[in-house]
PDB file of C-alpha atoms in Angstrom:
ATOM      1  CA  UNK A 270       0.000   0.000   0.000  1.00  0.00           C
ATOM      2  CA  UNK A 271       1.175   3.486  -0.738  1.00  0.00           C
ATOM      3  CA  UNK A 272       1.080   6.269   1.836  1.00  0.00           C
ATOM      4  CA  UNK A 273       2.618   9.598   2.765  1.00  0.00           C
ATOM      5  CA  UNK A 274       3.416  11.073   6.163  1.00  0.00           C
ATOM      6  CA  UNK A 275       4.008  14.769   6.675  1.00  0.00           C
ATOM      7  CA  UNK A 276       5.207  15.014  10.278  1.00  0.00           C
ATOM      8  CA  UNK A 277       4.793  18.768  10.654  1.00  0.00           C
ATOM      9  CA  UNK A 278       1.218  20.024  10.825  1.00  0.00           C
ATOM     10  CA  UNK A 279       2.141  23.689  11.059  1.00  0.00           C
ATOM     11  CA  UNK A 280       5.384  25.612  10.496  1.00  0.00           C
ATOM     12  CA  UNK A 281       5.945  29.307  11.133  1.00  0.00           C
ATOM     13  CA  UNK A 282       8.886  30.972   9.416  1.00  0.00           C
ATOM     14  CA  UNK A 283      10.113  34.545   9.148  1.00  0.00           C
ATOM     15  CA  UNK A 284      10.151  36.218   5.763  1.00  0.00           C
ATOM     16  CA  UNK A 285      13.578  35.772   4.209  1.00  0.00           C
ATOM     17  CA  UNK A 286      14.395  32.704   6.291  1.00  0.00           C
ATOM     18  CA  UNK A 287      14.835  29.220   4.865  1.00  0.00           C
ATOM     19  CA  UNK A 288      12.063  26.628   4.856  1.00  0.00           C
ATOM     20  CA  UNK A 289      12.140  22.848   4.907  1.00  0.00           C
ATOM     21  CA  UNK A 290       9.030  20.660   4.829  1.00  0.00           C
ATOM     22  CA  UNK A 291       9.353  16.970   5.576  1.00  0.00           C
ATOM     23  CA  UNK A 292       7.750  14.119   3.673  1.00  0.00           C
ATOM     24  CA  UNK A 293       8.115  10.375   4.197  1.00  0.00           C
ATOM     25  CA  UNK A 294       6.524   7.889   1.851  1.00  0.00           C
ATOM     26  CA  UNK A 295       5.731   4.207   1.554  1.00  0.00           C
ATOM     27  CA  UNK A 296       5.554   2.720  -1.918  1.00  0.00           C
ATOM     28  CA  UNK A 297       6.157  -0.739  -3.299  1.00  0.00           C
ATOM     29  CA  UNK A 298       8.146   0.182  -6.382  1.00  0.00           C
ATOM     30  CA  UNK A 299      10.058   3.125  -7.779  1.00  0.00           C
ATOM     31  CA  UNK A 300       8.113   6.046  -6.370  1.00  0.00           C
ATOM     32  CA  UNK A 301       6.672   8.901  -8.334  1.00  0.00           C
ATOM     33  CA  UNK A 302       6.724  11.838  -5.931  1.00  0.00           C
ATOM     34  CA  UNK A 303       5.092  15.243  -6.035  1.00  0.00           C
ATOM     35  CA  UNK A 304       4.761  18.419  -4.038  1.00  0.00           C
ATOM     36  CA  UNK A 305       1.652  20.557  -4.460  1.00  0.00           C
ATOM     37  CA  UNK A 306       0.695  23.878  -2.884  1.00  0.00           C
ATOM     38  CA  UNK A 307      -2.823  25.011  -2.039  1.00  0.00           C
ATOM     39  CA  UNK A 308      -3.816  28.561  -1.180  1.00  0.00           C
ATOM     40  CA  UNK A 309      -6.998  29.061   0.874  1.00  0.00           C
ATOM     41  CA  UNK A 310     -10.101  28.077  -1.060  1.00  0.00           C
ATOM     42  CA  UNK A 311      -8.091  27.108  -4.125  1.00  0.00           C
ATOM     43  CA  UNK A 312      -7.125  23.960  -5.987  1.00  0.00           C
ATOM     44  CA  UNK A 313      -3.687  22.365  -5.966  1.00  0.00           C
ATOM     45  CA  UNK A 314      -0.752  23.782  -7.903  1.00  0.00           C
ATOM     46  CA  UNK A 315       2.134  21.501  -8.836  1.00  0.00           C
ATOM     47  CA  UNK A 316       5.456  22.721  -7.424  1.00  0.00           C
ATOM     48  CA  UNK A 317       7.715  19.901  -8.583  1.00  0.00           C
ATOM     49  CA  UNK A 318       7.904  16.171  -9.248  1.00  0.00           C
ATOM     50  CA  UNK A 319      10.386  13.309  -9.131  1.00  0.00           C
ATOM     51  CA  UNK A 320      10.166  10.323 -11.455  1.00  0.00           C
ATOM     52  CA  UNK A 321      13.800   9.236 -11.846  1.00  0.00           C
ATOM     53  CA  UNK A 322      17.299  10.552 -12.403  1.00  0.00           C
ATOM     54  CA  UNK A 323      18.862  13.393 -10.452  1.00  0.00           C
ATOM     55  CA  UNK A 324      17.686  13.173  -6.855  1.00  0.00           C
ATOM     56  CA  UNK A 325      17.660  16.956  -6.428  1.00  0.00           C
ATOM     57  CA  UNK A 326      14.660  18.369  -8.246  1.00  0.00           C
ATOM     58  CA  UNK A 327      14.037  22.007  -9.043  1.00  0.00           C
ATOM     59  CA  UNK A 328      10.533  23.394  -9.165  1.00  0.00           C
ATOM     60  CA  UNK A 329       8.638  26.610  -9.577  1.00  0.00           C
ATOM     61  CA  UNK A 330       8.744  29.599  -7.229  1.00  0.00           C
ATOM     62  CA  UNK A 331      12.295  28.797  -6.126  1.00  0.00           C
ATOM     63  CA  UNK A 332      11.445  25.476  -4.470  1.00  0.00           C
ATOM     64  CA  UNK A 333      13.557  22.333  -4.631  1.00  0.00           C
ATOM     65  CA  UNK A 334      13.210  18.836  -3.213  1.00  0.00           C
ATOM     66  CA  UNK A 335      15.627  16.014  -2.561  1.00  0.00           C
ATOM     67  CA  UNK A 336      14.730  12.343  -2.974  1.00  0.00           C
ATOM     68  CA  UNK A 337      16.485  10.030  -0.507  1.00  0.00           C
ATOM     69  CA  UNK A 338      15.605   6.405  -1.160  1.00  0.00           C
ATOM     70  CA  UNK A 339      17.445   5.129   1.943  1.00  0.00           C
ATOM     71  CA  UNK A 340      15.289   7.357   4.149  1.00  0.00           C
ATOM     72  CA  UNK A 341      12.081   7.094   2.087  1.00  0.00           C
ATOM     73  CA  UNK A 342      11.973  10.865   2.132  1.00  0.00           C
ATOM     74  CA  UNK A 343      11.251  13.666  -0.290  1.00  0.00           C
ATOM     75  CA  UNK A 344      11.750  16.916   1.618  1.00  0.00           C
ATOM     76  CA  UNK A 345      10.885  20.291   0.146  1.00  0.00           C
ATOM     77  CA  UNK A 346      13.135  23.315   0.634  1.00  0.00           C
ATOM     78  CA  UNK A 347      13.264  26.995  -0.181  1.00  0.00           C
ATOM     79  CA  UNK A 348      16.297  29.145   0.683  1.00  0.00           C
ATOM     80  CA  UNK A 349      14.393  32.381   1.328  1.00  0.00           C
ATOM     81  CA  UNK A 350      10.625  32.516   1.841  1.00  0.00           C
ATOM     82  CA  UNK A 351       8.344  35.315   0.726  1.00  0.00           C
ATOM     83  CA  UNK A 352       5.081  36.316   2.372  1.00  0.00           C
ATOM     84  CA  UNK A 353       3.270  34.869  -0.666  1.00  0.00           C
ATOM     85  CA  UNK A 354       4.578  31.379   0.240  1.00  0.00           C
ATOM     86  CA  UNK A 355       2.071  31.182   3.087  1.00  0.00           C
ATOM     87  CA  UNK A 356      -0.156  28.254   2.101  1.00  0.00           C
ATOM     88  CA  UNK A 357      -0.846  24.548   2.626  1.00  0.00           C
ATOM     89  CA  UNK A 358       1.730  22.170   1.177  1.00  0.00           C
ATOM     90  CA  UNK A 359       0.987  18.582   0.231  1.00  0.00           C
ATOM     91  CA  UNK A 360       3.362  15.766  -0.591  1.00  0.00           C
ATOM     92  CA  UNK A 361       1.968  12.969  -2.764  1.00  0.00           C
ATOM     93  CA  UNK A 362       3.122   9.598  -4.074  1.00  0.00           C
ATOM     94  CA  UNK A 363       1.731   7.384  -6.781  1.00  0.00           C
ATOM     95  CA  UNK A 364       1.291   6.707 -10.441  1.00  0.00           C
ATOM     96  CA  UNK A 365      -2.290   6.578 -11.722  1.00  0.00           C
ATOM     97  CA  UNK A 366      -3.604   7.059  -8.190  1.00  0.00           C
ATOM     98  CA  UNK A 367      -2.081   9.678  -5.899  1.00  0.00           C
ATOM     99  CA  UNK A 368      -1.920   9.305  -2.134  1.00  0.00           C
ATOM    100  CA  UNK A 369      -1.506  12.570  -0.266  1.00  0.00           C
ATOM    101  CA  UNK A 370      -0.192  13.454   3.136  1.00  0.00           C
ATOM    102  CA  UNK A 371      -2.315  15.470   5.555  1.00  0.00           C
ATOM    103  CA  UNK A 372      -0.482  18.628   4.607  1.00  0.00           C
ATOM    104  CA  UNK A 373       1.712  21.219   6.305  1.00  0.00           C
ATOM    105  CA  UNK A 374       0.421  24.735   6.871  1.00  0.00           C
ATOM    106  CA  UNK A 375       3.103  27.375   6.420  1.00  0.00           C
ATOM    107  CA  UNK A 376       2.710  30.753   8.083  1.00  0.00           C
ATOM    108  CA  UNK A 377       5.124  33.536   7.158  1.00  0.00           C
ATOM    109  CA  UNK A 378       5.717  36.301   9.676  1.00  0.00           C
ATOM    110  CA  UNK A 379       7.084  39.697   8.735  1.00  0.00           C
TER     111      UNK A 379
ATOM    112  CA  UNK B 204      -4.089  27.287 -22.978  1.00  0.00           C
ATOM    113  CA  UNK B 205      -6.941  26.706 -20.558  1.00  0.00           C
ATOM    114  CA  UNK B 206      -6.197  24.652 -17.519  1.00  0.00           C
ATOM    115  CA  UNK B 207      -8.548  22.271 -15.770  1.00  0.00           C
ATOM    116  CA  UNK B 208     -11.970  23.802 -15.220  1.00  0.00           C
ATOM    117  CA  UNK B 209     -14.721  22.673 -12.862  1.00  0.00           C
ATOM    118  CA  UNK B 210     -18.336  23.641 -12.371  1.00  0.00           C
ATOM    119  CA  UNK B 211     -20.072  24.730 -10.305  1.00  0.00           C
ATOM    120  CA  UNK B 212     -17.700  26.437  -7.874  1.00  0.00           C
ATOM    121  CA  UNK B 213     -20.044  26.031  -4.912  1.00  0.00           C
ATOM    122  CA  UNK B 214     -23.100  23.907  -4.257  1.00  0.00           C
ATOM    123  CA  UNK B 215     -25.493  23.433  -1.357  1.00  0.00           C
ATOM    124  CA  UNK B 216     -27.621  20.285  -1.128  1.00  0.00           C
ATOM    125  CA  UNK B 217     -29.675  18.523   1.521  1.00  0.00           C
ATOM    126  CA  UNK B 218     -29.262  14.984   2.798  1.00  0.00           C
ATOM    127  CA  UNK B 219     -30.618  12.333   0.453  1.00  0.00           C
ATOM    128  CA  UNK B 220     -30.324  14.465  -2.662  1.00  0.00           C
ATOM    129  CA  UNK B 221     -28.163  13.724  -5.663  1.00  0.00           C
ATOM    130  CA  UNK B 222     -25.444  15.953  -7.133  1.00  0.00           C
ATOM    131  CA  UNK B 223     -23.478  16.126 -10.388  1.00  0.00           C
ATOM    132  CA  UNK B 224     -20.127  17.863 -10.654  1.00  0.00           C
ATOM    133  CA  UNK B 225     -18.393  18.601 -13.942  1.00  0.00           C
ATOM    134  CA  UNK B 226     -14.801  18.792 -15.104  1.00  0.00           C
ATOM    135  CA  UNK B 227     -13.077  19.774 -18.328  1.00  0.00           C
ATOM    136  CA  UNK B 228      -9.483  18.590 -18.616  1.00  0.00           C
ATOM    137  CA  UNK B 229      -6.468  20.585 -19.657  1.00  0.00           C
ATOM    138  CA  UNK B 230      -6.011  20.764 -23.416  1.00  0.00           C
ATOM    139  CA  UNK B 231      -4.272  17.635 -24.728  1.00  0.00           C
ATOM    140  CA  UNK B 232      -5.075  15.496 -21.684  1.00  0.00           C
ATOM    141  CA  UNK B 233      -7.084  12.291 -21.942  1.00  0.00           C
ATOM    142  CA  UNK B 234      -7.396  11.117 -18.335  1.00  0.00           C
ATOM    143  CA  UNK B 235      -9.474  12.536 -15.511  1.00  0.00           C
ATOM    144  CA  UNK B 236      -9.205  11.717 -11.813  1.00  0.00           C
ATOM    145  CA  UNK B 237     -11.476  12.821  -8.988  1.00  0.00           C
ATOM    146  CA  UNK B 238     -10.493  13.494  -5.398  1.00  0.00           C
ATOM    147  CA  UNK B 239     -12.397  14.406  -2.241  1.00  0.00           C
ATOM    148  CA  UNK B 240     -10.764  16.804   0.213  1.00  0.00           C
ATOM    149  CA  UNK B 241     -12.456  17.109   3.582  1.00  0.00           C
ATOM    150  CA  UNK B 242     -11.716  20.191   5.673  1.00  0.00           C
ATOM    151  CA  UNK B 243      -8.222  20.086   7.122  1.00  0.00           C
ATOM    152  CA  UNK B 244      -7.220  16.907   5.303  1.00  0.00           C
ATOM    153  CA  UNK B 245      -5.329  15.882   2.210  1.00  0.00           C
ATOM    154  CA  UNK B 246      -7.199  14.862  -0.944  1.00  0.00           C
ATOM    155  CA  UNK B 247      -8.477  11.284  -1.141  1.00  0.00           C
ATOM    156  CA  UNK B 248      -8.613   9.479  -4.489  1.00  0.00           C
ATOM    157  CA  UNK B 249     -12.129   8.593  -5.642  1.00  0.00           C
ATOM    158  CA  UNK B 250     -11.605   7.190  -9.138  1.00  0.00           C
ATOM    159  CA  UNK B 251      -9.968   7.732 -12.513  1.00  0.00           C
ATOM    160  CA  UNK B 252     -11.416   7.673 -16.014  1.00  0.00           C
ATOM    161  CA  UNK B 253      -9.589   6.893 -19.224  1.00  0.00           C
ATOM    162  CA  UNK B 254     -11.088   6.005 -22.606  1.00  0.00           C
ATOM    163  CA  UNK B 255     -14.539   6.540 -21.099  1.00  0.00           C
ATOM    164  CA  UNK B 256     -14.048   3.753 -18.562  1.00  0.00           C
ATOM    165  CA  UNK B 257     -13.336   3.724 -14.856  1.00  0.00           C
ATOM    166  CA  UNK B 258      -9.766   2.442 -14.554  1.00  0.00           C
ATOM    167  CA  UNK B 259      -8.945   2.785 -10.876  1.00  0.00           C
ATOM    168  CA  UNK B 260     -11.127   3.285  -7.819  1.00  0.00           C
ATOM    169  CA  UNK B 261     -10.368   4.341  -4.293  1.00  0.00           C
ATOM    170  CA  UNK B 262     -12.168   3.337  -1.125  1.00  0.00           C
ATOM    171  CA  UNK B 263     -15.471   5.061  -1.822  1.00  0.00           C
ATOM    172  CA  UNK B 264     -18.963   3.513  -1.860  1.00  0.00           C
ATOM    173  CA  UNK B 265     -20.838   2.999  -5.090  1.00  0.00           C
ATOM    174  CA  UNK B 266     -22.961   6.052  -4.281  1.00  0.00           C
ATOM    175  CA  UNK B 267     -20.064   7.757  -6.019  1.00  0.00           C
ATOM    176  CA  UNK B 268     -20.109   7.207  -9.757  1.00  0.00           C
ATOM    177  CA  UNK B 269     -18.714   8.934 -12.768  1.00  0.00           C
ATOM    178  CA  UNK B 270     -18.623   9.252 -16.477  1.00  0.00           C
ATOM    179  CA  UNK B 271     -16.196  10.362 -19.126  1.00  0.00           C
ATOM    180  CA  UNK B 272     -17.349  11.740 -22.445  1.00  0.00           C
ATOM    181  CA  UNK B 273     -15.706  11.387 -25.875  1.00  0.00           C
ATOM    182  CA  UNK B 274     -14.254  14.900 -25.526  1.00  0.00           C
ATOM    183  CA  UNK B 275     -12.516  13.690 -22.316  1.00  0.00           C
ATOM    184  CA  UNK B 276     -14.626  15.821 -20.000  1.00  0.00           C
ATOM    185  CA  UNK B 277     -16.019  14.081 -16.954  1.00  0.00           C
ATOM    186  CA  UNK B 278     -18.819  14.098 -14.408  1.00  0.00           C
ATOM    187  CA  UNK B 279     -18.874  12.954 -10.802  1.00  0.00           C
ATOM    188  CA  UNK B 280     -22.246  11.884  -9.444  1.00  0.00           C
ATOM    189  CA  UNK B 281     -23.019  11.349  -5.794  1.00  0.00           C
ATOM    190  CA  UNK B 282     -26.341   9.795  -4.795  1.00  0.00           C
ATOM    191  CA  UNK B 283     -28.118   9.758  -1.438  1.00  0.00           C
ATOM    192  CA  UNK B 284     -25.965  12.553  -0.044  1.00  0.00           C
ATOM    193  CA  UNK B 285     -24.773  12.330   3.551  1.00  0.00           C
ATOM    194  CA  UNK B 286     -23.566  15.139   5.794  1.00  0.00           C
ATOM    195  CA  UNK B 287     -20.104  13.579   5.582  1.00  0.00           C
ATOM    196  CA  UNK B 288     -20.008  14.163   1.835  1.00  0.00           C
ATOM    197  CA  UNK B 289     -19.446  17.867   2.496  1.00  0.00           C
ATOM    198  CA  UNK B 290     -16.005  18.564   1.048  1.00  0.00           C
ATOM    199  CA  UNK B 291     -13.998  20.157  -1.732  1.00  0.00           C
ATOM    200  CA  UNK B 292     -14.140  17.942  -4.807  1.00  0.00           C
ATOM    201  CA  UNK B 293     -11.087  18.223  -6.999  1.00  0.00           C
ATOM    202  CA  UNK B 294     -10.701  17.120 -10.570  1.00  0.00           C
ATOM    203  CA  UNK B 295      -7.275  16.419 -12.005  1.00  0.00           C
ATOM    204  CA  UNK B 296      -6.327  15.755 -15.592  1.00  0.00           C
ATOM    205  CA  UNK B 297      -3.294  14.029 -17.071  1.00  0.00           C
ATOM    206  CA  UNK B 298      -1.970  12.439 -20.217  1.00  0.00           C
ATOM    207  CA  UNK B 299      -2.007   8.674 -19.893  1.00  0.00           C
ATOM    208  CA  UNK B 300       1.424   7.103 -20.233  1.00  0.00           C
ATOM    209  CA  UNK B 301       3.536   4.326 -18.795  1.00  0.00           C
ATOM    210  CA  UNK B 302       5.979   5.248 -16.079  1.00  0.00           C
ATOM    211  CA  UNK B 303       4.405   8.178 -14.387  1.00  0.00           C
ATOM    212  CA  UNK B 304       1.711  10.694 -15.040  1.00  0.00           C
ATOM    213  CA  UNK B 305       1.582  14.272 -13.861  1.00  0.00           C
ATOM    214  CA  UNK B 306      -1.836  15.306 -12.623  1.00  0.00           C
ATOM    215  CA  UNK B 307      -2.939  18.931 -12.884  1.00  0.00           C
ATOM    216  CA  UNK B 308      -5.758  20.042 -10.645  1.00  0.00           C
ATOM    217  CA  UNK B 309      -8.717  22.304 -11.147  1.00  0.00           C
ATOM    218  CA  UNK B 310      -9.967  24.858  -8.595  1.00  0.00           C
ATOM    219  CA  UNK B 311     -12.490  22.434  -7.139  1.00  0.00           C
ATOM    220  CA  UNK B 312     -16.191  22.403  -6.332  1.00  0.00           C
ATOM    221  CA  UNK B 313     -17.106  23.023  -2.721  1.00  0.00           C
ATOM    222  CA  UNK B 314     -20.131  20.939  -1.724  1.00  0.00           C
ATOM    223  CA  UNK B 315     -22.060  21.593   1.450  1.00  0.00           C
ATOM    224  CA  UNK B 316     -24.651  19.038   2.515  1.00  0.00           C
ATOM    225  CA  UNK B 317     -27.207  20.238   5.063  1.00  0.00           C
TER     226      UNK B 317
END
């Protein structure tokens, strides 16, 4: 069975500081991994994805994620957050069917 | 290039009623998936349609049914609505291929069951 755990329910970060969101997955084969962002009342926007190859993946809005097979992790990072990065972030795993974590809410303080 | 569109944006129904939600996929996509997102939770997979057939199904009762049309658009139908069906319903489209699909989501339909 495939599943995702996002250990942090809520993270508060200062504007300009770095951000790291954790994601651990369970998947029976080579995982297809995704990070999505959701602003209040909106749908999901794809930030980045990992299918194979280079384990450090670059995405939109300055985000990157690193796939670590030995740790079953796919953590999302951003070197310097902007107030507009305040949102809900979801990690997902799967091929035709995606399984999502419960999400991490990011609050950005001035 | 239009992205994934969904209608209506909001809907209020009462228990026992039936509802139909609609989705138009991103241009060039042939596969539509539906997800339910309850308040404060991550999306849960309902089912996926490809070539007008249901290909995969999540752990949802058969009160939830769907359809895909020849133009790849899709409908989600929910019968005998329960209070617990209140949620944001998300449609995602993708291009079917072996070895990984990328799903792009619409803005969702928020359903409130009273």
